[in-house]
Short mmCIF file of C-alpha atoms in Angstrom, two decimals:
data_model
loop_
_atom_site.label_atom_id
_atom_site.label_comp_id
_atom_site.label_asym_id
_atom_site.label_seq_id
_atom_site.Cartn_x
_atom_site.Cartn_y
_atom_site.Cartn_z
CA THR S 1 30.89 7.88 -2.10
CA THR S 2 30.20 11.54 -1.55
CA GLU S 3 26.66 12.73 -2.29
CA ILE S 4 26.25 14.71 -5.49
CA TYR S 5 24.32 17.94 -5.04
CA THR S 6 22.75 19.61 -8.04
CA LEU S 7 22.27 23.37 -7.99
CA SER S 8 18.96 24.19 -9.64
CA LEU S 9 18.35 27.14 -11.95
CA HIS S 10 14.97 27.44 -10.21
CA ASP S 11 16.31 27.73 -6.65
CA ALA S 12 15.52 31.44 -6.64
CA LEU S 13 11.94 30.84 -7.87
CA PRO S 14 8.89 29.58 -5.97
CA ILE S 15 8.92 25.78 -6.21
CA PHE S 16 6.57 23.05 -5.11
CA GLY S 17 9.27 20.50 -4.43
CA ARG S 18 12.95 20.10 -3.68
CA VAL S 19 13.72 16.64 -4.98
CA LEU S 20 16.19 14.03 -3.82
CA LEU S 21 16.80 11.63 -6.72
CA ALA S 22 18.18 8.21 -5.75
CA ASP S 23 19.21 5.63 -8.36
CA ASP S 24 22.17 3.27 -8.52
CA ASP S 25 22.68 4.00 -12.24
CA ALA S 26 24.80 7.16 -12.64
CA ALA S 27 23.56 7.77 -16.19
CA VAL S 28 19.94 7.60 -15.03
CA ARG S 29 20.69 10.02 -12.19
CA ARG S 30 22.29 12.51 -14.54
CA ARG S 31 19.50 12.26 -17.10
CA TYR S 32 16.63 12.72 -14.67
CA ALA S 33 18.45 15.39 -12.68
CA ARG S 34 18.95 17.36 -15.88
CA VAL S 35 15.45 17.04 -17.35
CA LEU S 36 13.62 17.51 -14.06
CA ASP S 37 15.68 20.52 -13.12
CA GLN S 38 14.68 22.17 -16.40
CA ARG S 39 11.00 22.08 -15.43
CA ALA S 40 9.55 25.11 -13.70
CA GLY S 41 8.45 24.59 -10.11
CA ILE S 42 10.80 21.73 -9.32
CA ALA S 43 14.40 21.70 -8.13
CA VAL S 44 16.66 18.66 -7.94
CA ALA S 45 18.41 19.48 -4.68
CA ALA S 46 20.47 16.30 -4.41
CA THR S 47 21.16 12.91 -5.92
CA ALA S 48 22.20 9.65 -4.27
CA GLU S 49 23.39 6.28 -5.57
CA ASP S 50 21.63 4.11 -3.01
CA GLY S 51 19.16 4.21 -0.14
CA ALA S 52 21.79 4.58 2.58
CA GLN S 53 23.20 7.66 0.92
CA ALA S 54 19.69 9.05 0.37
CA LEU S 55 18.98 8.78 4.09
CA ARG S 56 22.18 10.65 4.93
CA VAL S 57 21.16 13.44 2.56
CA LEU S 58 17.74 13.69 4.18
CA ASP S 59 19.31 14.02 7.61
CA ARG S 60 21.23 17.10 6.43
CA ARG S 61 19.15 18.84 3.79
CA ARG S 62 15.63 20.16 3.33
CA ILE S 63 13.89 17.83 0.88
CA ASP S 64 10.22 17.79 -0.12
CA ILE S 65 10.14 14.74 -2.41
CA ALA S 66 12.31 11.62 -2.39
CA LEU S 67 12.24 10.04 -5.86
CA LEU S 68 13.62 6.52 -5.41
CA GLU S 69 14.51 3.60 -7.65
CA VAL S 70 12.99 0.42 -6.22
CA GLU S 71 16.00 -1.86 -6.69
CA MET S 72 19.15 -0.35 -5.14
CA PRO S 73 22.10 -1.93 -3.31
CA HIS S 74 22.75 -1.67 0.42
CA VAL S 75 19.35 -0.17 1.27
CA SER S 76 16.63 -0.79 -1.32
CA GLY S 77 14.08 1.76 -2.40
CA ILE S 78 11.35 -0.08 -0.50
CA GLU S 79 13.33 -0.12 2.75
CA SER S 80 14.32 3.50 2.17
CA ALA S 81 10.65 4.44 1.80
CA ARG S 82 9.91 2.76 5.12
CA LEU S 83 12.76 4.53 6.91
CA ILE S 84 12.02 7.91 5.34
CA SER S 85 8.35 7.69 6.26
CA ASP S 86 9.36 6.97 9.84
CA ARG S 87 12.23 9.49 10.20
CA HIS S 88 11.05 12.21 7.81
CA PRO S 89 7.23 12.02 7.64
CA GLY S 90 7.01 15.38 5.88
CA VAL S 91 8.86 14.03 2.82
CA ALA S 92 6.72 12.64 -0.01
CA VAL S 93 8.26 9.35 -1.14
CA VAL S 94 7.69 8.42 -4.79
CA MET S 95 9.10 5.32 -6.45
CA LEU S 96 10.50 5.57 -10.00
CA THR S 97 11.46 2.29 -11.64
CA ALA S 98 11.74 0.54 -14.99
CA LEU S 99 9.75 -2.56 -14.06
CA VAL S 100 6.66 -2.90 -11.91
CA ASP S 101 4.92 -5.91 -10.45
CA ARG S 102 2.12 -6.28 -7.92
CA ALA S 103 4.38 -7.40 -5.08
CA ARG S 104 6.71 -4.42 -5.40
CA LEU S 105 3.78 -2.02 -5.74
CA GLU S 106 2.13 -3.38 -2.60
CA GLU S 107 5.40 -3.32 -0.67
CA ALA S 108 6.09 0.28 -1.67
CA ILE S 109 2.64 1.58 -0.73
CA GLY S 110 2.78 -0.43 2.48
CA ALA S 111 6.17 1.14 3.26
CA GLY S 112 4.67 4.61 3.04
CA ALA S 113 5.38 5.58 -0.57
CA ARG S 114 2.99 8.21 -1.88
CA GLY S 115 3.52 7.27 -5.49
CA PHE S 116 4.76 4.63 -7.91
CA LEU S 117 5.91 5.79 -11.35
CA THR S 118 7.74 4.11 -14.21
CA LYS S 119 10.64 5.32 -16.32
CA ASP S 120 8.71 4.97 -19.58
CA MET S 121 6.47 7.87 -18.51
CA ASP S 122 6.81 11.28 -20.14
CA VAL S 123 8.85 13.64 -17.96
CA ASP S 124 6.06 16.23 -17.87
CA HIS S 125 3.69 13.51 -16.60
CA ILE S 126 6.22 12.61 -13.91
CA VAL S 127 6.45 16.26 -12.86
CA THR S 128 2.65 16.51 -12.66
CA CYS S 129 2.61 13.42 -10.43
CA LEU S 130 5.37 14.83 -8.22
CA ARG S 131 3.41 18.04 -7.79
CA SER S 132 0.35 16.03 -6.70
CA ALA S 133 2.45 13.89 -4.33
CA ALA S 134 3.95 17.04 -2.78
CA HIS S 135 0.38 18.14 -2.01
CA GLY S 136 -0.47 14.90 -0.25
CA GLN S 137 -2.07 12.90 -3.05
CA THR S 138 -1.24 9.31 -3.97
CA VAL S 139 -0.03 9.02 -7.56
CA LEU S 140 0.34 6.01 -9.84
CA GLY S 141 1.72 5.69 -13.33
CA PRO S 142 -0.30 3.91 -16.04
CA ALA S 143 1.29 0.49 -15.46
CA PRO S 144 0.82 0.50 -11.65
CA MET S 145 -2.71 1.85 -12.13
CA GLN S 146 -3.49 -1.11 -14.41
CA ILE S 147 -2.28 -3.51 -11.71
CA VAL S 148 -4.57 -1.83 -9.16
CA ALA S 149 -7.52 -1.88 -11.58
CA ASP S 150 -6.99 -5.56 -12.36
CA ARG S 151 -6.87 -6.40 -8.67
CA PHE S 152 -10.13 -4.57 -7.95
CA ARG S 153 -11.72 -6.29 -10.94
CA ARG S 154 -10.72 -9.72 -9.62
CA TYR S 155 -11.92 -8.76 -6.15
CA ALA S 156 -15.33 -7.68 -7.49
CA GLU S 157 -15.64 -10.92 -9.47
CA ALA S 158 -14.72 -12.98 -6.39
CA ARG S 159 -17.36 -11.20 -4.29
CA ALA S 160 -19.98 -11.78 -6.98
CA ASP S 161 -19.06 -15.47 -7.16
CA ASN S 162 -19.28 -15.79 -3.36
CA ILE S 163 -22.30 -13.61 -2.63
CA ASP S 164 -24.05 -16.49 -0.82
CA PHE S 165 -21.15 -16.73 1.63
CA ILE S 166 -21.10 -12.96 2.15
CA CYS S 167 -24.84 -12.85 2.77
CA ALA S 168 -24.61 -15.79 5.18
CA VAL S 169 -21.91 -13.97 7.16
CA GLY S 170 -24.06 -10.85 7.37
CA SER S 171 -27.00 -12.97 8.57
CA LEU S 172 -25.20 -14.84 11.36
CA PRO S 173 -27.17 -14.90 14.62
CA GLU S 174 -26.05 -12.33 17.17
CA ARG S 175 -24.68 -15.00 19.53
CA LEU S 176 -22.27 -16.23 16.84
CA LYS S 177 -20.90 -12.92 15.61
CA ASN S 178 -18.15 -12.40 18.18
CA VAL S 179 -17.01 -16.00 17.77
CA TYR S 180 -16.92 -15.60 13.97
CA ARG S 181 -14.82 -12.45 14.21
CA SER S 182 -12.40 -14.12 16.61
CA VAL S 183 -12.06 -17.28 14.51
CA VAL S 184 -11.29 -15.44 11.26
CA GLN S 185 -8.66 -13.43 13.15
CA GLY S 186 -6.89 -16.72 13.82
CA LEU S 187 -7.72 -17.18 17.52
CA SER S 188 -7.82 -20.68 18.97
CA ASN S 189 -10.88 -21.99 20.82
CA ARG S 190 -9.17 -21.30 24.13
CA GLU S 191 -8.34 -17.73 23.09
CA VAL S 192 -11.89 -17.17 21.86
CA ALA S 193 -13.24 -18.48 25.16
CA THR S 194 -10.99 -16.10 27.10
CA ALA S 195 -11.96 -13.15 24.92
CA THR S 196 -15.70 -13.79 25.06
CA GLY S 197 -16.08 -15.28 28.53
CA MET S 198 -17.59 -18.48 27.12
CA SER S 199 -16.52 -22.00 27.93
CA GLU S 200 -14.35 -23.84 25.42
CA HIS S 201 -17.16 -26.35 24.95
CA THR S 202 -19.56 -23.56 23.96
CA VAL S 203 -16.98 -22.08 21.61
CA ARG S 204 -16.46 -25.46 19.89
CA THR S 205 -20.21 -25.82 19.49
CA TYR S 206 -20.55 -22.33 18.05
CA VAL S 207 -17.62 -22.83 15.66
CA THR S 208 -19.21 -26.02 14.34
CA GLU S 209 -22.49 -24.16 13.84
CA ILE S 210 -20.74 -21.29 12.04
CA LEU S 211 -18.94 -23.67 9.69
CA GLY S 212 -22.23 -25.35 8.86
CA LEU S 213 -24.08 -22.09 8.23
CA LEU S 214 -21.29 -20.76 6.00
CA GLY S 215 -20.66 -24.00 4.14
CA CYS S 216 -16.99 -24.30 5.12
CA PRO S 217 -15.49 -27.72 5.97
CA SER S 218 -12.81 -26.26 8.28
CA ARG S 219 -11.93 -23.11 10.18
CA THR S 220 -8.81 -22.78 8.00
CA GLN S 221 -10.92 -22.57 4.84
CA LEU S 222 -13.28 -20.18 6.62
CA THR S 223 -10.40 -17.87 7.56
CA LEU S 224 -8.86 -17.95 4.08
CA LYS S 225 -12.19 -17.28 2.39
CA ALA S 226 -13.19 -14.49 4.76
CA THR S 227 -9.79 -12.82 4.40
CA ALA S 228 -9.77 -13.05 0.60
CA LEU S 229 -13.25 -11.54 0.40
CA GLU S 230 -12.52 -8.96 3.10
CA ALA S 231 -15.41 -10.48 5.04
CA THR S 232 -13.55 -10.67 8.35
CA ASP S 233 -15.82 -8.15 10.06
CA LEU S 234 -19.06 -8.13 8.07
CA CYS S 235 -21.03 -8.38 11.29
CA GLN S 236 -20.56 -4.69 12.00
CA ARG S 237 -23.69 -2.59 11.52
CA SER S 238 -22.36 -0.56 8.57
CA GLU S 239 -21.35 -3.73 6.77
CA GLU S 240 -24.70 -5.37 7.46
CA ARG S 241 -26.41 -2.54 5.61
CA ARG S 242 -24.04 -2.81 2.64
CA VAL S 243 -24.17 -6.58 2.47
CA GLY S 244 -27.96 -6.47 2.83
CA LYS S 245 -28.16 -4.38 -0.31
CA GLU S 246 -25.95 -6.85 -2.20
CA CYS S 247 -27.98 -9.80 -1.04
CA ARG S 248 -31.28 -8.21 -2.08
CA SER S 249 -30.02 -7.21 -5.51
#
């Protein structure tokens, strides 16, 4: 299918973003191309029906913002974001979708998307977010923002519930700190011994001592707990200061 290029009424005016709009629904493409192109400061330079077509457009045209539906055939919005970030790092990638869940939000941000918006948002709000994304800011719609807020809330609650573990990690003796960091990174005893220059026997002894001090029955539980609490490297000096404040409060 040939790409559809939309000539903007604002092409002759100063604009903050030339937009590529990619969505597999033709009616959605037409609607958003029309309403966005009516806003001052933004020009819909092209539309595409899937990620593969969007990438071809980007290879041939100057685009500032790629506004992508998450779920598209052939090349999804998430994969498109990853490829665009790699091949066209100057393009701000923003996802625009009807439904949002934590997994898709995380995948999009991890793929290099600078924003995640939903189709129930007011068009003027979308334009404001696109302007911010074009200037390098990360933008989230209300629904994605709620997901992020809920996650931080759960994280804070988990840290509060496990403050004894966090404090114990920050208080590990100096001789155990490198072993702790290596273990929670998933290294075996042999790999830890190679990395630290210790014997495997010494490493096994230290691991047993660490598990006892931190109240973990196994290194697997230790790794899972440390990762969930982002306590994989609390032995660093900056973290010791922060954890020390938490433990004294």
